[in-house]
Amino acid sequence: MRDAVVNGGENEWPRFIKRLQDLGVIGGVGMLMRGDSASDLHTPLAAAILEFQGLTKVLLRKWREVRVNLEFPEHKRALKTIHLLSKPEPYHEPALPTSPSDGSEPPTLGARRHHPEKWRRLGFATESPAWEFDETGYLGIMDLVDFARRNEDTYHKTLLEQAVMSPASRCPLAQASLSVTLILYEHFEIDGPATADATKAAGQRASVYERLEAHRDNSNPDKIYRPLLLQWGRLHTASLHAFLRLWKVSGAEMPDDFYKIEELVRILVERVVGAASRKTDVASVEEGLRNVGLETARQWQMEGLEEVYEDAWGPHLGAVREQLSRESALFMKEQRVRCLLQGSWFPTASAAGASAAGVGGGGWRYVRLSHNRRYLHYRNFGEKTEGSELSLDQLPEKIDLNTVTSVESNISAAEQQQQQQRQSQQTNGVLGGQANSSVETLRTGTARDSTKQSQLQQPATTSKITIIGTLPPPGRSGATSALSLVSPGADEETVLLELQPQSISEASEWLDGLLMLLDQQPITASTTQLIDMMVDWGVRLRMLNLRWEDVDWEALEQRVKGLEVEEREVPSREGLAGEEYWYAQTVS
């Protein structure tokens, strides 16, 4: 292979690679890369594998450096193959008039005998496709020919489907193929220093062992061996399929959306191909590229954008995130407190026990926060009154929140069990096992009964919020504990009130609302997830105001190298009033 790269001509390389594939050399080297026999990088076998890998990069680079020239028979034959594999329909020129009305000579038949969009229908920008291979060279035309041959039916059907579309809606297949070639070229760092070393080492076996010294600091074979590089054609085909799929799903149009889809495919290759270990089979990588949807690709794109801006404005974004966290916490506190101001019905202990036993009976308790947010009013009822909101005058008993010392609950444990059950349902497709506790019975019932009528059937639950505090001195008007079994002293803590929410969401509202009224942090997963979501979207909306040129790329590169640089000021929002936007959010 070394002699072929150094001494062979560009026309000999394809036949030589085909010969290596027929002999199983490329597959054998890939198996050695994925195996354990070459895990020691300081052996002659590792040296030979690295030399083969380096020469493969050299060959790819040399192919890219070859300019496409239609005067060369090989190049002309390759373009003709691309055209013929598309199975074009015969083109008939429109009939010309035999005698024009003005008496002039009839026009002669034009020299053009092929379709006026012979190459543009394949995805080229013009009818002179040779110059479009300037960036990819002969490597680009080889990849396109290989894709057309590997997927002849798909290639033909794709062109037929796009023939009935508007020109703006068609995905330029040829341009997409060239973009994928450049994406893979950059991903495998074909122009990197290792390729330059391999070029110098071609024909010099001793320098191959010298290159092993450069890998002593990085003795991880997973980062040195690149067996997927030897599957260039299959990766190109899978990535181009992903390009076409994302184009169709997103409803992209030319010319503005082409580079957006190109960037998504670039991220797709970095995530899927880049995350694959040396033992990963190329079929698994192809499946990964095939299964990633548009939403996931967009999410990866946003994460990458966040990393870039985090590197560029790390301290400033940290301050923005802290500010948004405080604002989101205050917003959630107000939302939870308003739920308490609205009031809610809770079954008493006897009602919950009767529901768990499958019999009727028991009572209800209506609880509501006062308008000054200092007292928690409540009253016990024999029956639940639907569709009515009780006023504070109808709730004579109350608890002074100044006497509350703590709020205890088992809501967090119930949330964890509910999440585990949801994961089990997604994995098995059905509910596994029988409920082991009344908490699980509530979760099963809530998931099954989502309508308002089913919520009125008092599902059994042990979700409980316990308000603990001290009783006021005798003679002072205030809270009385109807649930206390003893009469403790004035300074002793006792149970002031118990609430048994009927759902996890209601439990989260009341538990975190009471905690926030006591200036404590929320503890339920529902509230913390909502706060994190608001912080996340707030940071993203702030980043939308940043332009690409706002990033100091030189300072960013120095910071990555560990050098200290002066922080740039984050652009302010001054003068942007009235330019806010609403964004649709997908509810999972």
Coordinates of C-alpha atoms in Angstrom, one line a residue:
M1 CA 0.0 0.0 0.0
R2 CA 2.9 2.3 0.7
D3 CA 4.3 1.8 -2.7
A4 CA 0.9 2.4 -4.3
V5 CA 0.4 5.7 -2.5
V6 CA 3.9 6.9 -3.3
N7 CA 4.5 5.6 -6.8
G8 CA 1.0 4.8 -8.2
G9 CA -1.1 7.2 -10.2
E10 CA -4.5 8.5 -9.3
N11 CA -6.1 6.1 -11.8
E12 CA -4.4 3.1 -10.2
W13 CA -5.6 3.8 -6.6
P14 CA -9.3 2.8 -7.0
R15 CA -8.3 -0.5 -8.6
F16 CA -5.7 -1.1 -5.8
I17 CA -8.3 -0.4 -3.1
K18 CA -10.8 -2.7 -4.8
R19 CA -8.1 -5.4 -4.9
L20 CA -7.5 -4.9 -1.1
Q21 CA -11.2 -5.3 -0.4
D22 CA -11.5 -8.4 -2.5
L23 CA -8.6 -9.9 -0.6
G24 CA -10.2 -9.0 2.7
V25 CA -7.2 -6.9 3.8
I26 CA -9.2 -3.9 4.8
G27 CA -11.7 -6.0 6.8
G28 CA -8.8 -7.9 8.4
V29 CA -7.2 -4.7 9.6
G30 CA -10.5 -3.5 11.0
M31 CA -10.8 -6.7 13.0
L32 CA -7.3 -6.2 14.4
M33 CA -8.2 -2.7 15.4
R34 CA -11.3 -3.8 17.2
G35 CA -9.6 -6.8 18.8
D36 CA -7.3 -7.0 21.9
S37 CA -4.2 -8.4 20.1
A38 CA -3.2 -4.9 19.1
S39 CA -4.1 -3.1 22.4
D40 CA -0.4 -2.7 23.2
L41 CA 0.6 0.3 21.1
H42 CA 4.3 -0.5 21.3
T43 CA 4.4 -3.7 19.3
P44 CA 5.2 -4.2 15.6
L45 CA 1.6 -5.2 15.0
A46 CA 0.4 -1.9 16.3
A47 CA 3.0 -0.1 14.2
A48 CA 1.7 -1.8 11.1
I49 CA -1.9 -1.0 11.9
L50 CA -1.1 2.6 12.5
E51 CA 0.8 2.8 9.3
F52 CA -2.1 1.3 7.4
Q53 CA -4.5 3.8 9.1
G54 CA -2.2 6.7 8.3
L55 CA -1.8 5.7 4.7
T56 CA -5.5 5.4 4.3
K57 CA -5.8 9.1 5.4
V58 CA -3.1 10.0 3.0
L59 CA -4.9 8.3 0.2
L60 CA -8.2 10.1 1.0
R61 CA -6.3 13.4 1.1
K62 CA -4.7 12.7 -2.3
W63 CA -8.0 11.9 -3.8
R64 CA -9.4 15.2 -2.6
E65 CA -6.4 17.1 -4.0
V66 CA -7.1 15.6 -7.5
R67 CA -9.1 18.2 -9.4
V68 CA -12.1 16.9 -11.4
N69 CA -11.4 17.4 -15.1
L70 CA -13.9 16.1 -17.7
E71 CA -11.0 15.7 -20.2
F72 CA -9.9 12.7 -18.2
P73 CA -11.7 9.5 -19.2
E74 CA -12.0 8.3 -15.6
H75 CA -13.6 11.5 -14.4
K76 CA -15.9 11.7 -17.4
R77 CA -16.9 8.1 -16.9
A78 CA -17.7 8.7 -13.3
L79 CA -20.1 11.6 -14.1
K80 CA -21.7 9.5 -16.8
T81 CA -22.3 6.7 -14.2
I82 CA -24.0 9.2 -11.9
H83 CA -26.3 10.2 -14.7
L84 CA -27.1 6.7 -16.0
L85 CA -27.8 5.3 -12.6
S86 CA -30.6 7.9 -12.2
K87 CA -32.4 6.2 -15.1
P88 CA -33.4 9.3 -16.9
E89 CA -36.4 9.3 -19.1
P90 CA -35.8 10.0 -22.8
Y91 CA -35.9 13.7 -23.6
H92 CA -37.7 14.9 -26.7
E93 CA -37.1 18.4 -27.8
P94 CA -40.2 20.4 -28.5
A95 CA -41.1 20.7 -32.2
L96 CA -39.9 23.8 -33.9
P97 CA -42.1 25.7 -36.4
T98 CA -41.2 25.1 -40.1
S99 CA -41.9 28.6 -41.3
P100 CA -42.0 31.6 -39.0
S101 CA -44.8 34.2 -39.5
D102 CA -42.3 37.0 -40.1
G103 CA -40.9 35.3 -43.2
S104 CA -37.4 34.9 -41.8
E105 CA -35.4 31.7 -42.0
P106 CA -36.6 28.9 -39.7
P107 CA -34.3 28.3 -36.7
T108 CA -31.9 25.4 -36.9
L109 CA -32.0 22.6 -34.4
G110 CA -30.1 23.4 -31.3
A111 CA -26.9 21.6 -30.3
R112 CA -28.4 20.6 -27.0
R113 CA -29.8 17.1 -27.2
H114 CA -30.0 16.2 -23.5
H115 CA -32.5 17.5 -20.9
P116 CA -32.0 21.1 -20.1
E117 CA -31.9 20.1 -16.4
K118 CA -29.7 17.1 -16.9
W119 CA -27.4 17.8 -14.0
R120 CA -29.6 20.1 -11.9
R121 CA -32.2 17.3 -11.5
L122 CA -29.5 15.3 -9.8
G123 CA -28.9 18.0 -7.3
F124 CA -26.1 20.1 -8.9
A125 CA -26.4 23.9 -8.9
T126 CA -25.7 24.3 -12.6
E127 CA -25.4 22.3 -15.8
S128 CA -21.5 22.4 -15.4
P129 CA -21.0 20.1 -12.5
A130 CA -17.2 19.8 -12.7
W131 CA -16.5 23.0 -10.8
E132 CA -18.8 22.0 -7.9
F133 CA -16.2 19.3 -7.0
D134 CA -13.6 22.0 -6.3
E135 CA -13.8 21.5 -2.5
T136 CA -14.0 17.7 -2.5
G137 CA -12.0 16.9 -5.6
Y138 CA -12.1 13.4 -7.0
L139 CA -13.0 12.1 -3.5
G140 CA -16.4 13.8 -3.8
I141 CA -17.3 12.2 -7.1
M142 CA -16.1 8.8 -5.9
D143 CA -18.5 9.0 -2.9
L144 CA -21.4 10.1 -5.0
V145 CA -20.8 7.2 -7.5
D146 CA -20.5 4.8 -4.6
F147 CA -23.8 6.0 -3.1
A148 CA -25.6 5.6 -6.4
R149 CA -24.3 2.1 -6.9
R150 CA -24.9 1.0 -3.3
N151 CA -28.5 2.3 -3.3
E152 CA -29.5 2.3 -7.0
D153 CA -33.2 1.9 -6.3
T154 CA -33.2 4.5 -3.5
Y155 CA -31.2 6.9 -5.7
H156 CA -33.7 6.5 -8.5
K157 CA -36.8 6.7 -6.3
T158 CA -35.5 9.8 -4.5
L159 CA -35.0 11.6 -7.8
L160 CA -38.5 10.6 -9.0
E161 CA -40.1 11.9 -5.8
Q162 CA -38.3 15.2 -6.0
A163 CA -39.2 15.6 -9.7
V164 CA -42.9 16.4 -8.7
M165 CA -41.9 18.8 -6.0
S166 CA -41.3 22.5 -6.3
P167 CA -37.7 23.4 -7.0
A168 CA -37.3 25.0 -3.5
S169 CA -38.6 21.8 -1.8
R170 CA -36.2 19.5 -3.5
C171 CA -33.2 18.3 -1.6
P172 CA -30.1 18.7 -3.8
L173 CA -28.8 15.2 -3.6
A174 CA -25.4 15.9 -5.3
Q175 CA -24.7 18.9 -3.1
A176 CA -25.8 16.9 0.0
S177 CA -23.4 14.1 -0.9
L178 CA -20.5 16.6 -1.3
S179 CA -21.4 18.1 2.1
V180 CA -21.3 14.7 3.8
T181 CA -17.9 14.0 2.2
L182 CA -16.5 17.2 3.8
I183 CA -18.2 16.4 7.1
L184 CA -16.5 13.0 7.3
Y185 CA -13.2 14.5 6.0
E186 CA -13.2 17.0 8.9
H187 CA -14.5 14.5 11.5
F188 CA -11.6 12.0 10.8
E189 CA -9.1 14.9 10.7
I190 CA -7.7 13.8 7.3
D191 CA -5.7 17.0 7.1
G192 CA -4.4 16.6 10.7
P193 CA -0.8 16.3 11.8
A194 CA -1.1 12.5 11.9
T195 CA -1.7 12.5 8.1
A196 CA 1.3 14.7 7.5
D197 CA 3.4 12.3 9.6
A198 CA 2.2 9.4 7.5
T199 CA 3.0 11.3 4.3
K200 CA 6.6 11.8 5.5
A201 CA 6.8 8.2 6.6
A202 CA 5.6 6.7 3.3
G203 CA 8.5 4.6 2.1
Q204 CA 10.3 4.9 5.5
R205 CA 9.4 2.1 7.8
A206 CA 11.7 3.3 10.6
S207 CA 9.7 6.6 11.0
V208 CA 6.6 4.5 11.6
Y209 CA 8.1 3.3 14.9
E210 CA 9.2 6.9 15.6
R211 CA 5.5 7.9 15.4
L212 CA 4.7 5.4 18.1
E213 CA 6.7 7.5 20.5
A214 CA 4.2 10.3 19.9
H215 CA 1.5 8.0 21.2
R216 CA 3.2 7.2 24.5
D217 CA 1.4 10.0 26.3
N218 CA -1.9 8.7 25.0
S219 CA -1.9 4.9 25.4
N220 CA -5.6 4.5 25.0
P221 CA -6.2 2.5 21.8
D222 CA -9.8 3.6 21.7
K223 CA -8.6 7.1 20.8
I224 CA -5.9 6.1 18.4
Y225 CA -7.4 3.3 16.3
R226 CA -10.2 4.5 14.0
P227 CA -11.6 1.3 12.5
L228 CA -14.7 3.2 11.2
L229 CA -12.3 5.2 8.9
L230 CA -11.9 2.0 6.9
Q231 CA -15.7 1.9 6.4
W232 CA -15.8 5.3 4.7
G233 CA -18.2 4.3 2.0
R234 CA -20.8 2.9 4.4
L235 CA -20.5 5.9 6.7
H236 CA -21.0 8.3 3.7
T237 CA -24.1 6.4 2.6
A238 CA -25.6 6.3 6.1
S239 CA -24.9 10.0 6.7
L240 CA -26.4 11.0 3.3
H241 CA -29.5 9.0 4.1
A242 CA -29.7 10.9 7.4
F243 CA -29.4 14.2 5.4
L244 CA -32.3 13.2 3.1
R245 CA -34.4 12.1 6.0
L246 CA -33.9 15.3 8.1
W247 CA -34.6 17.4 5.0
K248 CA -37.9 15.7 4.5
V249 CA -39.0 15.7 8.1
S250 CA -38.1 19.3 8.7
G251 CA -39.8 20.5 5.5
A252 CA -36.6 22.4 4.5
E253 CA -36.3 24.5 1.4
M254 CA -33.5 25.8 -0.7
P255 CA -31.4 27.8 -0.4
D256 CA -31.6 29.0 3.2
D257 CA -32.3 25.7 5.0
F258 CA -29.5 23.7 3.2
Y259 CA -26.8 24.8 5.6
K260 CA -29.0 24.3 8.6
I261 CA -29.5 20.6 7.7
E262 CA -25.8 20.4 6.9
E263 CA -25.0 21.5 10.4
L264 CA -27.5 19.0 11.9
V265 CA -25.8 16.2 10.0
R266 CA -22.4 17.4 11.2
I267 CA -23.6 17.2 14.8
L268 CA -25.1 13.8 14.1
V269 CA -21.8 12.5 12.8
E270 CA -19.9 14.0 15.8
R271 CA -22.3 12.4 18.3
V272 CA -22.9 9.0 16.8
V273 CA -19.7 8.3 14.9
G274 CA -17.6 10.2 17.4
A275 CA -19.1 8.4 20.4
A276 CA -18.5 5.0 18.9
S277 CA -15.6 3.0 20.5
R278 CA -13.1 1.1 18.4
K279 CA -15.1 -2.1 19.1
T280 CA -18.3 -0.7 17.8
D281 CA -19.5 -2.4 14.6
V282 CA -20.3 -0.2 11.6
A283 CA -23.8 -1.7 11.5
S284 CA -24.5 -0.2 14.9
V285 CA -23.3 3.2 13.8
E286 CA -25.5 3.0 10.7
E287 CA -28.5 2.1 12.9
G288 CA -27.7 5.0 15.2
L289 CA -27.6 7.5 12.3
R290 CA -30.8 6.0 11.1
N291 CA -32.7 6.3 14.4
V292 CA -31.8 9.8 15.5
G293 CA -34.8 12.1 14.9
L294 CA -35.0 15.8 14.2
E295 CA -35.9 16.7 17.7
T296 CA -32.9 14.9 19.1
A297 CA -30.6 16.5 16.6
R298 CA -32.0 19.9 17.5
Q299 CA -31.4 19.2 21.1
W300 CA -27.8 18.2 20.5
Q301 CA -27.4 21.4 18.5
M302 CA -28.6 23.5 21.3
E303 CA -26.4 21.7 23.8
G304 CA -23.4 22.3 21.5
L305 CA -24.4 26.0 21.3
E306 CA -24.6 26.2 25.0
E307 CA -21.1 24.7 25.3
V308 CA -19.7 27.3 22.9
Y309 CA -21.3 30.2 24.8
E310 CA -20.3 28.6 28.1
D311 CA -16.7 28.7 27.0
A312 CA -17.0 32.2 25.7
W313 CA -19.0 33.8 28.5
G314 CA -18.8 31.2 31.3
P315 CA -18.7 33.6 34.3
H316 CA -21.4 35.9 32.8
L317 CA -23.7 33.0 32.0
G318 CA -23.2 31.7 35.5
A319 CA -24.4 35.0 36.9
V320 CA -27.3 35.1 34.5
R321 CA -28.3 31.5 35.5
E322 CA -28.2 32.4 39.2
Q323 CA -30.4 35.5 38.6
L324 CA -32.9 33.4 36.6
S325 CA -32.8 30.8 39.3
R326 CA -33.9 33.3 41.9
E327 CA -36.5 34.8 39.7
S328 CA -37.9 31.3 38.8
A329 CA -38.0 30.3 42.5
L330 CA -40.0 33.5 43.3
F331 CA -42.4 32.8 40.4
M332 CA -43.0 29.2 41.5
K333 CA -43.5 30.4 45.1
E334 CA -46.2 32.8 43.9
Q335 CA -47.8 30.0 41.8
R336 CA -47.8 27.5 44.7
V337 CA -49.1 30.1 47.2
R338 CA -52.0 31.0 44.8
C339 CA -53.0 27.3 44.9
L340 CA -53.2 27.6 48.7
L341 CA -55.2 30.8 48.4
Q342 CA -57.7 29.0 46.1
G343 CA -58.3 26.3 48.7
S344 CA -58.8 22.5 48.2
W345 CA -60.6 19.5 49.6
F346 CA -58.8 16.8 51.4
P347 CA -60.2 13.5 52.7
T348 CA -59.8 13.0 56.4
A349 CA -58.1 9.9 57.9
S350 CA -61.4 8.1 58.3
A351 CA -62.3 8.8 54.7
A352 CA -59.0 7.6 53.4
G353 CA -59.3 4.4 55.4
A354 CA -62.8 3.8 54.2
S355 CA -61.8 4.3 50.6
A356 CA -58.9 1.9 51.0
A357 CA -61.2 -0.6 52.5
G358 CA -63.5 -0.2 49.5
V359 CA -66.5 1.1 51.5
G360 CA -68.1 4.5 51.7
G361 CA -68.2 6.9 54.6
G362 CA -65.7 9.3 56.2
G363 CA -65.4 13.0 56.1
W364 CA -63.7 15.8 54.2
R365 CA -61.6 18.8 55.2
Y366 CA -61.5 22.1 53.3
V367 CA -58.3 24.1 53.7
R368 CA -57.6 27.6 52.4
L369 CA -54.9 30.2 53.0
S370 CA -55.9 33.6 54.2
H371 CA -55.5 36.6 52.0
N372 CA -52.8 38.1 54.2
R373 CA -50.9 34.7 54.0
R374 CA -50.6 34.4 57.8
Y375 CA -53.3 31.9 58.7
L376 CA -54.4 28.5 57.3
H377 CA -58.1 28.2 57.6
Y378 CA -59.9 24.9 57.6
R379 CA -63.1 23.1 58.6
N380 CA -64.2 19.4 58.6
F381 CA -67.3 18.4 56.6
G382 CA -69.3 15.3 56.4
E383 CA -69.6 15.5 52.6
K384 CA -67.7 17.2 49.8
T385 CA -69.4 20.0 48.1
E386 CA -68.6 20.1 44.5
G387 CA -68.3 23.2 42.3
S388 CA -68.3 25.6 45.3
E389 CA -65.4 27.6 46.8
L390 CA -65.8 28.2 50.5
S391 CA -65.1 31.6 51.9
L392 CA -62.9 32.2 55.0
D393 CA -66.0 33.1 57.0
Q394 CA -67.1 29.5 56.6
L395 CA -63.8 28.1 57.9
P396 CA -63.7 29.0 61.6
E397 CA -60.7 27.0 62.6
K398 CA -57.3 28.4 61.7
I399 CA -53.6 27.9 62.2
D400 CA -51.2 30.8 62.7
L401 CA -48.2 30.1 60.4
N402 CA -45.9 31.8 62.9
T403 CA -46.4 28.8 65.2
V404 CA -45.5 26.2 62.5
T405 CA -42.0 24.8 63.0
S406 CA -41.8 22.2 60.2
V407 CA -43.8 20.4 57.4
E408 CA -43.2 16.7 57.0
S409 CA -44.4 14.5 54.1
N410 CA -43.7 11.3 52.2
I411 CA -44.4 12.9 48.8
S412 CA -40.9 12.6 47.6
A413 CA -40.9 8.9 48.1
A414 CA -44.2 8.6 46.3
E415 CA -42.8 10.5 43.4
Q416 CA -39.8 8.3 43.1
Q417 CA -42.1 5.2 43.2
Q418 CA -44.3 6.7 40.5
Q419 CA -41.4 7.5 38.3
Q420 CA -40.1 3.9 38.7
Q421 CA -43.4 2.5 37.8
R422 CA -43.6 4.7 34.7
Q423 CA -40.2 3.5 33.6
S424 CA -41.3 -0.1 34.2
Q425 CA -44.5 0.5 32.1
Q426 CA -42.4 1.9 29.2
T427 CA -40.0 -1.0 29.4
N428 CA -42.5 -3.8 29.7
G429 CA -45.5 -2.3 28.0
V430 CA -47.8 -3.4 30.9
L431 CA -48.0 -2.9 34.6
G432 CA -45.8 -5.4 36.3
G433 CA -46.7 -7.0 39.5
Q434 CA -49.4 -6.0 42.0
A435 CA -49.4 -2.9 44.1
N436 CA -47.6 -3.4 47.4
S437 CA -48.9 -0.4 49.2
S438 CA -51.7 2.0 49.2
V439 CA -49.4 4.6 47.7
E440 CA -48.9 2.4 44.6
T441 CA -52.6 1.9 44.5
L442 CA -53.1 5.7 44.2
R443 CA -50.4 5.9 41.5
T444 CA -52.1 3.1 39.5
G445 CA -55.5 4.7 39.9
T446 CA -54.3 8.2 38.9
A447 CA -52.6 6.9 35.8
R448 CA -55.7 4.9 34.8
D449 CA -58.3 7.5 35.8
S450 CA -57.4 10.8 34.3
T451 CA -60.9 12.3 34.0
K452 CA -62.5 14.5 36.6
Q453 CA -65.2 12.0 37.4
S454 CA -62.7 9.4 38.3
Q455 CA -60.9 11.9 40.5
L456 CA -64.0 12.2 42.6
Q457 CA -64.0 8.5 43.5
Q458 CA -61.5 9.1 46.4
P459 CA -58.6 6.8 45.4
A460 CA -56.8 5.2 48.3
T461 CA -53.6 7.0 49.3
T462 CA -51.1 7.3 52.1
S463 CA -49.6 10.5 50.7
K464 CA -49.7 12.8 53.7
I465 CA -48.6 16.3 54.6
T466 CA -48.1 16.8 58.3
I467 CA -47.9 20.4 59.7
I468 CA -46.0 20.5 63.0
G469 CA -45.8 23.4 65.3
T470 CA -46.5 24.7 68.8
L471 CA -49.9 25.5 70.3
P472 CA -50.7 29.1 71.3
P473 CA -50.9 29.9 75.0
P474 CA -54.3 29.1 76.7
G475 CA -56.8 31.9 76.3
R476 CA -55.2 33.2 73.1
S477 CA -57.4 32.9 70.0
G478 CA -55.6 30.9 67.3
A479 CA -55.1 27.4 66.1
T480 CA -56.4 24.3 67.8
S481 CA -55.3 20.8 66.9
A482 CA -58.2 18.6 66.4
L483 CA -55.8 15.7 65.8
S484 CA -53.8 15.9 69.0
L485 CA -54.2 13.0 71.3
V486 CA -52.5 14.7 74.2
S487 CA -52.3 18.2 75.5
P488 CA -48.6 19.1 75.4
G489 CA -47.0 22.1 76.9
A490 CA -46.9 25.5 75.2
D491 CA -43.3 25.0 73.9
E492 CA -43.7 21.4 72.8
E493 CA -44.2 20.6 69.2
T494 CA -47.3 18.7 68.1
V495 CA -49.3 17.9 65.0
L496 CA -51.4 20.9 64.1
L497 CA -52.9 19.6 60.9
E498 CA -52.8 16.6 58.5
L499 CA -53.5 16.8 54.8
Q500 CA -53.9 13.8 52.5
P501 CA -53.7 15.0 48.9
Q502 CA -55.5 13.0 46.2
S503 CA -52.8 13.3 43.6
I504 CA -49.0 13.9 43.3
S505 CA -49.5 17.2 41.6
E506 CA -51.8 18.5 44.4
A507 CA -49.4 17.2 47.0
S508 CA -46.5 19.1 45.3
E509 CA -48.5 22.3 45.2
W510 CA -49.4 22.2 48.9
L511 CA -46.2 20.8 50.3
D512 CA -43.9 23.2 48.4
G513 CA -46.3 26.1 48.9
L514 CA -46.2 25.6 52.7
L515 CA -42.4 25.2 52.7
M516 CA -42.0 28.4 50.6
L517 CA -44.3 30.3 52.9
L518 CA -41.9 29.3 55.7
D519 CA -38.9 30.5 53.6
Q520 CA -37.7 27.0 52.9
Q521 CA -36.6 25.4 49.7
P522 CA -39.1 23.2 47.7
I523 CA -38.4 19.5 47.8
T524 CA -40.7 17.8 45.3
A525 CA -39.5 16.8 41.9
S526 CA -42.3 18.6 40.1
T527 CA -41.5 22.0 41.4
T528 CA -37.7 21.7 41.0
Q529 CA -38.2 20.5 37.4
L530 CA -40.4 23.5 36.6
I531 CA -37.8 25.8 38.1
D532 CA -35.0 24.2 36.1
M533 CA -37.0 24.3 33.0
M534 CA -37.6 28.1 33.4
V535 CA -33.9 28.7 34.1
D536 CA -33.0 26.6 31.0
W537 CA -35.4 28.4 28.7
G538 CA -34.4 31.8 30.1
V539 CA -30.7 31.2 29.4
R540 CA -31.5 30.0 25.9
L541 CA -33.6 33.1 25.2
R542 CA -30.8 35.3 26.4
M543 CA -28.4 33.4 24.1
L544 CA -30.7 34.2 21.1
N545 CA -29.7 37.8 21.5
L546 CA -26.1 36.9 21.0
R547 CA -24.6 37.0 17.5
W548 CA -21.9 34.7 16.2
E549 CA -19.6 37.6 15.8
D550 CA -20.1 38.5 19.4
V551 CA -17.9 35.6 20.4
D552 CA -14.2 36.4 20.9
W553 CA -12.9 33.3 19.2
E554 CA -9.2 34.2 19.8
A555 CA -9.9 34.5 23.5
L556 CA -11.9 31.3 23.5
E557 CA -9.0 29.4 21.9
Q558 CA -6.6 30.8 24.5
R559 CA -8.9 29.9 27.3
V560 CA -9.1 26.3 26.0
K561 CA -5.3 26.2 26.1
G562 CA -5.4 27.3 29.7
L563 CA -4.3 30.9 29.3
E564 CA -5.9 33.7 31.2
V565 CA -7.8 36.2 29.1
E566 CA -9.9 39.2 29.8
E567 CA -13.6 38.5 30.0
R568 CA -15.9 40.2 27.4
E569 CA -19.0 42.0 28.5
V570 CA -22.3 40.2 27.7
P571 CA -24.4 42.4 25.3
S572 CA -27.2 44.1 27.2
R573 CA -30.9 44.1 26.3
E574 CA -31.1 47.9 26.2
G575 CA -33.1 49.1 23.3
L576 CA -34.7 45.6 22.7
A577 CA -38.0 46.4 24.5
G578 CA -40.9 45.2 22.5
E579 CA -38.9 42.6 20.6
E580 CA -39.8 39.6 22.7
Y581 CA -41.0 36.5 21.1
W582 CA -43.2 33.5 22.1
Y583 CA -41.9 30.1 21.4
A584 CA -44.0 26.9 21.2
Q585 CA -43.1 24.3 23.8
T586 CA -43.6 20.6 23.3
V587 CA -45.4 19.1 26.3
S588 CA -44.1 15.6 27.0

